[in-house]
Amino acid sequence: MNVPKSGYRVFSANSSAACTELAKKITERLGVEMGKSVVFQESNRETRVDVKESVRGQTIFIIQTIPRDVNTAIMELLIMAYALKTSCAKNIIGVIPYFPYSKQCKMRKRGSIVCKLLASMLAKSGLTHIITMDLHQKEIQGFFGFPVDNLRASPYLIQYIQEEIPDYRNAIIVAKSPAAAKRAQSYAERLRLGLAVIHGEAQCSESDMADGRHSPPSVRNTTGHTGLELPSGKQQAPFPGIELPIMMAKEKPPITVVGDVGGRIAIIVDDIIDDVGDFVAAAEILKERGAYKIYIMATHGLLSADAPRLIEESAIDEVVVTNTVPHEVQKLQCPKIKTVDVSMILAEAIRRIHNGESMAYLFRNITVDD
């Protein structure tokens, strides 16, 4: 039965039944019932939330898993948080295992930092704290003006490697790009295994485009500064005596694998697996280099579009993800996809926050690079 009025409530903001499975597992571990609410889409696709019980003066946890319809899930979370805020809840804590728009956390030319916008919207809706897992960039925590607990799934994935991969001592941890090398190094050091990094023209580094707005326009005259172009098409007079150096264009080397994977089990680790094209290409390269088994380990298995079919037809032997994102349909389409349950650590985080206990136990042996 639910805890008394002085306690806390756990709600799910998802309108889809498939997305409430993680919330049910968390409440079962906590020994509480799910809060009574109704979340649904009206005929015009507007989201409506009705809270069916009193939450006055209580601490509320909203569990929101993010399905393929990301924007609908965000609106469900925002509307539920605001409904609880206007119902006089004391604290409203969002449990968002996979934080959406986390890849849009850097300025890309004339784009925007959408992740910062989402953080502002969540704060405005009434959230006072967030529990999440393996943010794409840890610096995202700085977008919020309230506490963010960024839990790690790596202990569960490492345990899976040790218990479910035969002869894992003959494995090597692989980063599919230099940008993923730190995460891979962390796994390699904890498992006492070797490290390999794939580098070359087949990889697209995320930092290549994060170079500011490219404004003002690039200099056309290589011998000196020609001034800025005005809206009328005219140019300002150049600054006398100033010459700007020209940045050399990047040219990626031919694809290489730094590290020996011949006769080894290759384990590629990353935080998100969505479009699997890069992973399939990496698996083919590793096969060519002599790896005899290839595993993919990732926290968030978005597995969009034709990902299940591509995985099934590829050289990948197994894809292991956690249940931060619902992917039961993809598992039916591809038996190579396996799931690791992380509801225990999320439930423990909720319990500790409610009881005012330290969260340090959940971050033991976690370093800055993890």
Coordinates of N, CA and C in Angstrom, one line a residue, residues 22 36 114 137 192 201 208 247 265 297 336 344 353:
L22 N 9.5 -0.1 -16.7 CA 10.6 0.3 -15.7 C 10.0 0.9 -14.5
K36 N -1.8 7.4 -8.4 CA -2.9 7.3 -9.3 C -3.0 8.6 -10.2
V114 N 19.9 22.8 -27.6 CA 18.6 22.4 -27.3 C 18.5 21.8 -25.9
Q137 N 27.1 13.9 -22.2 CA 28.2 14.8 -21.8 C 27.9 15.1 -20.3
R192 N 40.7 -5.2 -16.4 CA 42.1 -5.6 -16.6 C 42.3 -6.2 -18.0
E201 N 38.8 7.7 -41.6 CA 37.9 8.5 -42.4 C 36.5 7.9 -42.3
D208 N 33.8 17.8 -34.7 CA 34.2 18.5 -36.0 C 33.2 19.7 -36.2
M247 N 42.7 28.7 -41.5 CA 42.7 27.4 -40.8 C 42.7 26.3 -41.9
I265 N 38.1 -11.5 -28.5 CA 36.7 -11.1 -28.5 C 36.7 -9.5 -28.4
M297 N 28.2 -2.9 -26.2 CA 27.7 -2.6 -24.9 C 27.3 -1.2 -24.8
K336 N 19.6 -11.0 -31.2 CA 20.9 -10.6 -30.7 C 20.9 -9.5 -29.6
M344 N 17.2 -1.5 -10.0 CA 17.7 -1.6 -8.6 C 18.4 -0.3 -8.2
I353 N 17.3 9.5 -1.5 CA 17.0 10.9 -1.6 C 15.8 11.2 -0.7

